[in-house]
mmCIF file of C-alpha atoms in Angstrom:
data_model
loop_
_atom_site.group_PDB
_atom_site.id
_atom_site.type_symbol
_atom_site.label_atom_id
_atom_site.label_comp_id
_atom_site.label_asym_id
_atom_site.label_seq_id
_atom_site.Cartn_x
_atom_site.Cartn_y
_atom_site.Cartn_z
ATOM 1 C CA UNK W 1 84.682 148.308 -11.692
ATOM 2 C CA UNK W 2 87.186 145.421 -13.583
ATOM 3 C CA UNK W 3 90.257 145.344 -15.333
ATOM 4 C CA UNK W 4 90.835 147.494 -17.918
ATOM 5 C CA UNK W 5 91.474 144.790 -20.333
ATOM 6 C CA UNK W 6 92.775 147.630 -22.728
ATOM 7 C CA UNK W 7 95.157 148.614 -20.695
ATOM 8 C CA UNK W 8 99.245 147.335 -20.332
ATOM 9 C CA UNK W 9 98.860 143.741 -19.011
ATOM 10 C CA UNK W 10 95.447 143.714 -19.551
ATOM 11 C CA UNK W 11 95.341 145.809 -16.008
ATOM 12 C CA UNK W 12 97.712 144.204 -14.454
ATOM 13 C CA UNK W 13 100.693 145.297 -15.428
ATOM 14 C CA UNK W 14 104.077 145.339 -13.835
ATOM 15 C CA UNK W 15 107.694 146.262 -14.264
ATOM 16 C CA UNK W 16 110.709 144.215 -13.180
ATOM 17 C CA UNK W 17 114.139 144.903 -11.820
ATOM 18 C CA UNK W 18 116.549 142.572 -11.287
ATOM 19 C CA UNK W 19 119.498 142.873 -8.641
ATOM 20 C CA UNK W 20 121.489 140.167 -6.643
ATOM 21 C CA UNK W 21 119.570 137.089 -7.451
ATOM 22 C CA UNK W 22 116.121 139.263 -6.369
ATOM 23 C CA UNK W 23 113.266 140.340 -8.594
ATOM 24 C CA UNK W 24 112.033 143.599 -7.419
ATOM 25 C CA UNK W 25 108.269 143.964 -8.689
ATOM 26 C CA UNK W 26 106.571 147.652 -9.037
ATOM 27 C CA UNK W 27 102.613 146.954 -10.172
ATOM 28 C CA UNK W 28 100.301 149.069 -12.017
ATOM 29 C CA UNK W 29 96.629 148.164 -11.443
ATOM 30 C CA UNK W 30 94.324 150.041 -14.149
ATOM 31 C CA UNK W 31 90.394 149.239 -13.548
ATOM 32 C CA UNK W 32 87.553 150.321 -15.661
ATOM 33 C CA UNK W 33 85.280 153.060 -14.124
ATOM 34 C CA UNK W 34 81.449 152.364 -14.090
ATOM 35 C CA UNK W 35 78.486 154.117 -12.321
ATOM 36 C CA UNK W 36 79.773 152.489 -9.165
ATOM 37 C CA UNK W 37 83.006 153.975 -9.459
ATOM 38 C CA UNK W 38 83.042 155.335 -6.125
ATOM 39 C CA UNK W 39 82.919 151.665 -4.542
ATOM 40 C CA UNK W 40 86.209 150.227 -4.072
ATOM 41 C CA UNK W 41 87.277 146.864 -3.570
ATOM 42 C CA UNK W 42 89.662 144.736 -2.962
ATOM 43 C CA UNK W 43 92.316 143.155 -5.293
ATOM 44 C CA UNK W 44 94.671 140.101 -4.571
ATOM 45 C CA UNK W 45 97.556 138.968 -7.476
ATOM 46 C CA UNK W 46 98.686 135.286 -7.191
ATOM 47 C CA UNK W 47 102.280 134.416 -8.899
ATOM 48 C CA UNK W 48 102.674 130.436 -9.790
ATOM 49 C CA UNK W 49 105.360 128.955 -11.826
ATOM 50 C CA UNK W 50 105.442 126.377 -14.781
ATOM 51 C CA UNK W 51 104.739 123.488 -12.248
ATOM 52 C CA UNK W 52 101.808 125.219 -10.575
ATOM 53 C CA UNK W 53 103.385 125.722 -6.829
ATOM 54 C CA UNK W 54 102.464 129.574 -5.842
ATOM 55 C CA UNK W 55 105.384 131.592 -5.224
ATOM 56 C CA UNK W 56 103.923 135.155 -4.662
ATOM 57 C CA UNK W 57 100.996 136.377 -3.557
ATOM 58 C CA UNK W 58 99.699 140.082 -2.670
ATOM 59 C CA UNK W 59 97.182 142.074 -2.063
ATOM 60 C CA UNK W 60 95.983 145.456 -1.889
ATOM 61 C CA UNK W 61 93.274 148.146 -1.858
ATOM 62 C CA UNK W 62 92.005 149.218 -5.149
ATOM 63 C CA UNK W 63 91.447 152.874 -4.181
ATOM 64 C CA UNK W 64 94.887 152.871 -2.904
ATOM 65 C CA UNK W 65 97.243 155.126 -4.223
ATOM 66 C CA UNK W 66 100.146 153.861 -3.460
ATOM 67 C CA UNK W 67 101.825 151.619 -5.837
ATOM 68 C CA UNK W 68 102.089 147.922 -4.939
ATOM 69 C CA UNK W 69 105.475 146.578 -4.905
ATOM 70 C CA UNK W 70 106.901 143.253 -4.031
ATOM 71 C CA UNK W 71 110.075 141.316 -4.058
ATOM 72 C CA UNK W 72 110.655 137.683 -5.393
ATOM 73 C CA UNK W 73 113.946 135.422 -4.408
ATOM 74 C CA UNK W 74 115.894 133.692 -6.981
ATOM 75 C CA UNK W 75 113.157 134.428 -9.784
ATOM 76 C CA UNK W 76 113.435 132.468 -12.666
ATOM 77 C CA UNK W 77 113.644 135.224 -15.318
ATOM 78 C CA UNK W 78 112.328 135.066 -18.692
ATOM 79 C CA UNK W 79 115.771 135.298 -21.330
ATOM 80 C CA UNK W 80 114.197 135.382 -24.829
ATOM 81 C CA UNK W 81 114.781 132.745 -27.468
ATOM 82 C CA UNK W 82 117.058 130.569 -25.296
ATOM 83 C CA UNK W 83 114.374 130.871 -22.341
ATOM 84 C CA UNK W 84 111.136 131.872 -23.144
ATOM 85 C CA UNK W 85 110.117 131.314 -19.407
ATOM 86 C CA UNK W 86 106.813 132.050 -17.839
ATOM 87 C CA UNK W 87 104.655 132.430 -15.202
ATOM 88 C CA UNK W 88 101.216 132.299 -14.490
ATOM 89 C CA UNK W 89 99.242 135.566 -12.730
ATOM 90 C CA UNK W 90 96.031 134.992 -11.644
ATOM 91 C CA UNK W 91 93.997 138.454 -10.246
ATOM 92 C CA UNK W 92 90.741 138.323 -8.484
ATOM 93 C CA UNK W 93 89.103 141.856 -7.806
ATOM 94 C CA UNK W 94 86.470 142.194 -4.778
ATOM 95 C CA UNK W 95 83.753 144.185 -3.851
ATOM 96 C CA UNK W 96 83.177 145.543 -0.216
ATOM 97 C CA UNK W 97 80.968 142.142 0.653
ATOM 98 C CA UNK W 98 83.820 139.692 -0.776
ATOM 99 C CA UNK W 99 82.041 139.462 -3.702
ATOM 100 C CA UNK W 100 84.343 138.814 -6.871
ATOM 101 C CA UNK W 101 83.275 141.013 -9.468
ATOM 102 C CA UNK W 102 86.185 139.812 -11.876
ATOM 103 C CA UNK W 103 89.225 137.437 -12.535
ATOM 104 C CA UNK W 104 91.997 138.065 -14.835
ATOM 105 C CA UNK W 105 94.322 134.852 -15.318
ATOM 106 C CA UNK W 106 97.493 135.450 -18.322
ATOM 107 C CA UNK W 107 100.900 133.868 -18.189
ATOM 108 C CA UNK W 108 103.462 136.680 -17.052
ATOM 109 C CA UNK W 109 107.263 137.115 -18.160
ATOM 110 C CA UNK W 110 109.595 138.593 -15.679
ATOM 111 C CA UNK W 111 112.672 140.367 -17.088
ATOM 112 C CA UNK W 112 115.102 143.594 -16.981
ATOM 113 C CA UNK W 113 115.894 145.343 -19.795
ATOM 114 C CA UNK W 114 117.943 148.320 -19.622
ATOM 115 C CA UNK W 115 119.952 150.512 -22.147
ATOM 116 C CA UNK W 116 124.009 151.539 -21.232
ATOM 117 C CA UNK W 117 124.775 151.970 -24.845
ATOM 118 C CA UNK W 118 123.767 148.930 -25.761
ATOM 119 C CA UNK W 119 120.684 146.888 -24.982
ATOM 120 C CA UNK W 120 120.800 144.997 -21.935
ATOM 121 C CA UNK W 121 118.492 141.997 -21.130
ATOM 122 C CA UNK W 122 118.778 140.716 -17.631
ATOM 123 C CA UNK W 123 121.880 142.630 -17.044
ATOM 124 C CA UNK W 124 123.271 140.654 -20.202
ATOM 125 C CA UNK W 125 123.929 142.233 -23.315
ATOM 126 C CA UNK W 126 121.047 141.296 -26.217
ATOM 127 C CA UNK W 127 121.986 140.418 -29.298
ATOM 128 C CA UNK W 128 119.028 142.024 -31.031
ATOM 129 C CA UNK W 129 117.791 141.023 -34.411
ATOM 130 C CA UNK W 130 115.156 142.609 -34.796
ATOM 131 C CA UNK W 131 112.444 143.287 -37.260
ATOM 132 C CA UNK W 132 109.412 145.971 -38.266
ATOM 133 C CA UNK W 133 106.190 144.684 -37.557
ATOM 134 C CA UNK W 134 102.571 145.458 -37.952
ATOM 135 C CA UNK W 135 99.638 143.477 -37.500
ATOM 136 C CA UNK W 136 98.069 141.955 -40.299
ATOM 137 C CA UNK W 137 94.309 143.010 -41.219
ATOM 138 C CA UNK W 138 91.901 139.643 -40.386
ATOM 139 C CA UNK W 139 88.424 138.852 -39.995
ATOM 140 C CA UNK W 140 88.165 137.117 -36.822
ATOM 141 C CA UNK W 141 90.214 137.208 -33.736
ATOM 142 C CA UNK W 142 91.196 133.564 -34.442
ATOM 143 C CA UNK W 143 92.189 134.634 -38.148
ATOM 144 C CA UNK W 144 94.294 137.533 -36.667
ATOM 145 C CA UNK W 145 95.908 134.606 -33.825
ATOM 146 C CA UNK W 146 96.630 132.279 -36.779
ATOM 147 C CA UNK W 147 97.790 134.978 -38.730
ATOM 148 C CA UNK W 148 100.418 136.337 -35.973
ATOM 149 C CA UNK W 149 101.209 133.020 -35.169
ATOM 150 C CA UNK W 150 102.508 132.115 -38.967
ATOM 151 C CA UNK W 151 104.032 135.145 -39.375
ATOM 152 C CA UNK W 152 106.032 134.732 -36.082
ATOM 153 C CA UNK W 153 107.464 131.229 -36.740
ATOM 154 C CA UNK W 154 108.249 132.598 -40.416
ATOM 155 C CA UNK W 155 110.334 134.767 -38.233
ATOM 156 C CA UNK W 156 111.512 132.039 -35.941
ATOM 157 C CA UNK W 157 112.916 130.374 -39.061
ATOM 158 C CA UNK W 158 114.946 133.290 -39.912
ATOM 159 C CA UNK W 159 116.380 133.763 -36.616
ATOM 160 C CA UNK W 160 114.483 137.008 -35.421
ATOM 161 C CA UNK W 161 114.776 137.708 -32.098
ATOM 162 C CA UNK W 162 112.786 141.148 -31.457
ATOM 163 C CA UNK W 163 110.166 142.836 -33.477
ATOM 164 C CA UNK W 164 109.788 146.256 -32.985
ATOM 165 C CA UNK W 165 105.653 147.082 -33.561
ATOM 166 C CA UNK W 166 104.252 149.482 -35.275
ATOM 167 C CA UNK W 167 101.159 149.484 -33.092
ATOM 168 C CA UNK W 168 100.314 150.904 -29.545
ATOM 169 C CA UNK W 169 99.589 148.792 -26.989
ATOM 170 C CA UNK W 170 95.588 148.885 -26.450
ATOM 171 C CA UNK W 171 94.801 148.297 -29.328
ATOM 172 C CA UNK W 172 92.830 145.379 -30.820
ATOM 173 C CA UNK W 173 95.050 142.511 -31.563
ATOM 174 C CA UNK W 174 97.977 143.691 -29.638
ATOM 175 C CA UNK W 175 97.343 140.936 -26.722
ATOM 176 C CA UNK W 176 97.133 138.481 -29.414
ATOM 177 C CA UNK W 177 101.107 138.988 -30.158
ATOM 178 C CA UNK W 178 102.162 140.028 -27.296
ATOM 179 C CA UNK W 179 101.120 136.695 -25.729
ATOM 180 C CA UNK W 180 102.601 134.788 -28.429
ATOM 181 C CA UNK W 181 106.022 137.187 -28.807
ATOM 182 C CA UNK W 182 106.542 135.879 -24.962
ATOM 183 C CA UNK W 183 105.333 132.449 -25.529
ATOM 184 C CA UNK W 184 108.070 131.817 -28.710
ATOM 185 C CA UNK W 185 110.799 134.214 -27.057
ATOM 186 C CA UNK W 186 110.479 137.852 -29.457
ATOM 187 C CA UNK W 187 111.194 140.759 -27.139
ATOM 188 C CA UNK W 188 108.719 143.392 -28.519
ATOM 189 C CA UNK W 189 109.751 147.077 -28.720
ATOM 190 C CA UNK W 190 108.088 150.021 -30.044
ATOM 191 C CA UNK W 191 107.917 150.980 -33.474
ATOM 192 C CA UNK W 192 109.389 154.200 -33.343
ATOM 193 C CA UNK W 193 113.567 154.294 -33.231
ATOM 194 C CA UNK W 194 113.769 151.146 -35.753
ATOM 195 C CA UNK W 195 114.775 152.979 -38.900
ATOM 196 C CA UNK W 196 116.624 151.220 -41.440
ATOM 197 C CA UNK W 197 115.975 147.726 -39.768
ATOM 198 C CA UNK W 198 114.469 145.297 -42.575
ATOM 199 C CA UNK W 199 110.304 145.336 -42.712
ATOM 200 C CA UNK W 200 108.542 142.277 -42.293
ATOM 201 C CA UNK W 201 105.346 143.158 -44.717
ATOM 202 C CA UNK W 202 104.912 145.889 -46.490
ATOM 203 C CA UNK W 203 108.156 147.939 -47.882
ATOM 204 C CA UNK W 204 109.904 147.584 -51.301
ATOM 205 C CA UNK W 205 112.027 145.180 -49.680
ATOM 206 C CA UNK W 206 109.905 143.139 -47.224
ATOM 207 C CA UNK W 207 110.686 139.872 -45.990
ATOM 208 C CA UNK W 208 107.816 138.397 -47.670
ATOM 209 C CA UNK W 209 105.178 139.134 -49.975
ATOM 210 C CA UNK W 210 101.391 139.617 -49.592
ATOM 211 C CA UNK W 211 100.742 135.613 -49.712
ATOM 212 C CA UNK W 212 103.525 135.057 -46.947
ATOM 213 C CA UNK W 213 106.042 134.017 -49.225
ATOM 214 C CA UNK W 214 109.608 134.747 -48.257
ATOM 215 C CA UNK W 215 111.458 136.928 -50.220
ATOM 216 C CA UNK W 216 114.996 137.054 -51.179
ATOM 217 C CA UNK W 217 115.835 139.405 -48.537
ATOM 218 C CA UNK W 218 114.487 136.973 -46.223
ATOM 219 C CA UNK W 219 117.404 134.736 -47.027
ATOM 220 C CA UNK W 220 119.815 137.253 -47.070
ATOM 221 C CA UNK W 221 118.588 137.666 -43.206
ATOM 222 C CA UNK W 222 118.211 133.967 -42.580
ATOM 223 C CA UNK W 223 122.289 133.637 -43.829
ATOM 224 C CA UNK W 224 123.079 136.381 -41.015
ATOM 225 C CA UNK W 225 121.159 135.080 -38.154
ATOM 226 C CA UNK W 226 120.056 131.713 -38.005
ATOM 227 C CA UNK W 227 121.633 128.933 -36.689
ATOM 228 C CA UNK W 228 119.579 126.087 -38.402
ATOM 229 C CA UNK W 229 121.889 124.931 -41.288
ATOM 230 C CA UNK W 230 120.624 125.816 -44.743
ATOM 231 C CA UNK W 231 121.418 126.883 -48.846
ATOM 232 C CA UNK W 232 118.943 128.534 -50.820
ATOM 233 C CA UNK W 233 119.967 129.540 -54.771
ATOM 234 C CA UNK W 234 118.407 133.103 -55.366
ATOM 235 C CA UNK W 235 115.785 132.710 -58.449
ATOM 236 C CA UNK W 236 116.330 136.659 -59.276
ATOM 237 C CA UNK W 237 119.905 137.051 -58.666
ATOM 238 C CA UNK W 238 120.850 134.577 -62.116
ATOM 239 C CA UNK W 239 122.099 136.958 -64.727
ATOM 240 C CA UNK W 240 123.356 136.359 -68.015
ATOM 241 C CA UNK W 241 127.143 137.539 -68.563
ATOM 242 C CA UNK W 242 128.718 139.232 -71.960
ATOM 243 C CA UNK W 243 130.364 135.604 -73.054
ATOM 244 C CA UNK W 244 126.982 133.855 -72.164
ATOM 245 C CA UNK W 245 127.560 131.945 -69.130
ATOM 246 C CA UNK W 246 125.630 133.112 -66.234
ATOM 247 C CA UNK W 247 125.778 134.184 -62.479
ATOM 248 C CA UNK W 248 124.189 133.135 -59.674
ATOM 249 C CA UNK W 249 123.726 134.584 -55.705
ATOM 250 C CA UNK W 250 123.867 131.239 -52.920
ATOM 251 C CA UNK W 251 122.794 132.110 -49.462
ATOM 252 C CA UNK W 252 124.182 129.882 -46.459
ATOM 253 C CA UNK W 253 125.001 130.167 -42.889
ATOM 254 C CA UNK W 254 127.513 127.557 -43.920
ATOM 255 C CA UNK W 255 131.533 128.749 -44.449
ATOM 256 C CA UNK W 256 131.860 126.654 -47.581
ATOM 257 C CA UNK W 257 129.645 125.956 -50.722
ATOM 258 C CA UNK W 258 129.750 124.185 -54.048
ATOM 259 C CA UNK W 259 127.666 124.650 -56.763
ATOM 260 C CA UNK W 260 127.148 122.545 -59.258
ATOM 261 C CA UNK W 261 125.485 123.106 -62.801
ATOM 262 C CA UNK W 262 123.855 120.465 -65.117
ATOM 263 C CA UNK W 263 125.119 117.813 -62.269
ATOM 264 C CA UNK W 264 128.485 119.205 -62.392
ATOM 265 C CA UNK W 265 130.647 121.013 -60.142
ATOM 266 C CA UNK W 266 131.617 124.361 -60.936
ATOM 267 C CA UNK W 267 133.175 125.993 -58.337
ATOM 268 C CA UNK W 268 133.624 125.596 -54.479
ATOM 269 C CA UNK W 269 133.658 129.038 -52.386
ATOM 270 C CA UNK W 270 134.391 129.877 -48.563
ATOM 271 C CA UNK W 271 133.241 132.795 -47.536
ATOM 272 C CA UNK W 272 130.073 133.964 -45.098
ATOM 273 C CA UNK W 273 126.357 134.266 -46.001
ATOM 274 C CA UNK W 274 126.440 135.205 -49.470
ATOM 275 C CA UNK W 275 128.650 133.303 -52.503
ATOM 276 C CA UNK W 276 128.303 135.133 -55.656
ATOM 277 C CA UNK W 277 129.231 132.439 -58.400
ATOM 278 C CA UNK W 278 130.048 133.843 -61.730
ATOM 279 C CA UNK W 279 131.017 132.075 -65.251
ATOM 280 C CA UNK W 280 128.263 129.466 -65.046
ATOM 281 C CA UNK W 281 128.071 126.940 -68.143
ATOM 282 C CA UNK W 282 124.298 125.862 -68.752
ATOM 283 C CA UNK W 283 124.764 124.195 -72.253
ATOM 284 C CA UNK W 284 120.689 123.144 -72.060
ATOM 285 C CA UNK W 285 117.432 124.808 -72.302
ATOM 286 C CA UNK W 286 117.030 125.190 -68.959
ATOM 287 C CA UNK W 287 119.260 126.361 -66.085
ATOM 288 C CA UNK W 288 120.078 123.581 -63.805
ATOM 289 C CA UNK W 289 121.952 124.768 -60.324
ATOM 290 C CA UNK W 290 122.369 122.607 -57.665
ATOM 291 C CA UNK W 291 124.429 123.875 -54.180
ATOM 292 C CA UNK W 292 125.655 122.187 -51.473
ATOM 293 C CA UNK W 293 127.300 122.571 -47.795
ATOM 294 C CA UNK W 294 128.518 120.056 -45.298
ATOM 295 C CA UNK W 295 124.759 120.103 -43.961
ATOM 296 C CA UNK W 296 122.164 120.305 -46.756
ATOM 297 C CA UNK W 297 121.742 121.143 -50.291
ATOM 298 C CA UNK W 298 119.460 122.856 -52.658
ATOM 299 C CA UNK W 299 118.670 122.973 -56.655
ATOM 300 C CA UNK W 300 117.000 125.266 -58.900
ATOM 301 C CA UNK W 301 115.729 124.703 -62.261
ATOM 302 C CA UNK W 302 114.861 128.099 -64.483
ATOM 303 C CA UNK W 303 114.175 127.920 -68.361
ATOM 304 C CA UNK W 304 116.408 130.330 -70.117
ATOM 305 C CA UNK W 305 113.688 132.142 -71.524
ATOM 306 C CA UNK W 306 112.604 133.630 -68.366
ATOM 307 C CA UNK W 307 115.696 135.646 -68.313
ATOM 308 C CA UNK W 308 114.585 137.930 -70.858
ATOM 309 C CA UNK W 309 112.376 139.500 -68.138
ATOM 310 C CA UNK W 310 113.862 139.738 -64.464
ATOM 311 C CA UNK W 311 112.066 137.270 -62.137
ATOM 312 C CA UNK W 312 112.589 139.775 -59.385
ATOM 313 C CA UNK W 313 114.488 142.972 -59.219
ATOM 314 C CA UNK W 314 118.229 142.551 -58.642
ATOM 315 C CA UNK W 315 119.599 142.271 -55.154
ATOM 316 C CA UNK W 316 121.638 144.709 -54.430
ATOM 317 C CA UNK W 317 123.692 145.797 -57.274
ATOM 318 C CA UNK W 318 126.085 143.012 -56.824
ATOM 319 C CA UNK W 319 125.386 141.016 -59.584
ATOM 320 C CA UNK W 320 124.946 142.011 -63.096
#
């Protein structure tokens, strides 16, 4: 008998409810059955924080029936982006001699999250921004970790907060994100119930293509949610107009932008994530945007010729 390691929490899983400064813990303990199934032993959970002192420990029959439950003053509760805190668990599973027929040691985030209508993390409402995720196809188990791990501070960049997974827990590869979801900060929900939230890989629209690169819509995203200053011109929003100047889509988090063509400045906007310039003069071969916020700029240089075929497929309509 050991851990099911395919199980929630690798087999040791446990649920968390938080009430007047108090962490009250109910733990599932899953094992594997083998030929000596009928032999149980004994199983003991040790609860350290980032510094190392131990601040819970229990222990417990693992024939038992009766749930395990314990309580833990003034926890330090994990709170997502802004606190991505963690514990350590270390469980040690003995036979009937003492004998420890296995060890399970994973870092462990303790947190409440409830639903009144709105999502509730910690008893405070959550902001969620939250993506459609699956896990990418890889080799290797270390592919697969680098993989996640790219894709996740892609994410981070935009200013995701929660991806909700396409995949059941159990299966292979799920460990691998859900480890690094708690270690940056993601809360991870199911898959199911996230219609019409933006895809990650994968959809007409993804955030990025096959190669990783971000898409449009990833800016469009980025504008909404991040808090990292930025400007990005869209390559496949510039349009030629009737009198031939052009227009352009500028994506910022910023509340003012200028843009500036061939080194000059056309036009200054306020406004909020997206600045649709119109009546752009580009008197040379090639289109020459620069834009620029209180923060950071950007340029983009396209030859006119590519405009005969669309570089991408419009945004959204907006811009023709």
């Amino acid at each position: 008998m050991k851990f099911d390691r395919r199980a929630p929490g690798q087999g040791v899983n446990v649920s968390c409810r938080c009430e007047s400064g108090r962490a009250y813990l109910d733990w599932e303990i899953l094992f594997t059955e083998t030929e000596e199934s009928g032999k149980r032993g004994i199983f003991s959970l040790y609860l350290s924080d980032r510094q190392g002192a131990p601040v819970l420990q229990c222990m417990g029959n693992a024939g038992e029936e009766e749930p395990m439950k314990s309580v833990l003053l003034q926890p330090h509760l994990w709170n997502g982006m802004s606190d991505p805190y963690l514990y350590t668990l270390e469980a040690f599973l003995l036979d009937e001699k003492g004998v420890c027929r296995d060890r399970l040691t994973r870092q462990l985030a303790l947190y409440s999250l409830t639903w009144q209508g709105d999502l509730f993390l910690n008893g405070v409402r959550f902001d969620e921004r939250a993506v459609r995720y699956s896990l990418p196809e890889a080799a290797s188990p270390a592919q697969l970790q680098r993989m996640v791990n790219e894709d996740l501070q892609r994410l981070c960049e935009m200013g995701a907060n929660c991806l909700h997974v396409e995949e059941e827990e159990g299966r292979e590869g799920y460990g691998v994100l859900s480890v690094l979801c708690e270690r940056l900060g993601f809360l991870v929900r199911p898959g199911n119930g996230g219609d019409g939230l933006p895809t990650y890989l994968g959809a007409e629209d993804s955030l990025v293509d096959g190669k990783g690169v971000p898409s449009e819509a990833f800016y469009r995203y980025k504008a909404k949610w991040s808090a990292e200053p930025f400007v990005y011109i869209a390559p496949g929003s510039v349009r030629m107009q009737e009198n031939g100047s052009f227009s352009a889509a500028v994506y910022s988090n910023s509340t003012r932008v200028a843009l500036y063509s061939d080194g000059i400045l056309h036009e200054f906007q306020s406004g909020c994530c997206e600045f649709l310039f119109r009546g752009i003069p580009a008197k040379k071969p090639c289109i020459l945007l620069a834009a620029e916020t209180e923060n950071c700029r950007s340029a983009l240089t396209l030859h006119k010729s590519l405009l005969k075929k669309p570089i991408n497929p419009p945004l959204s309509g907006e811009i023709g």
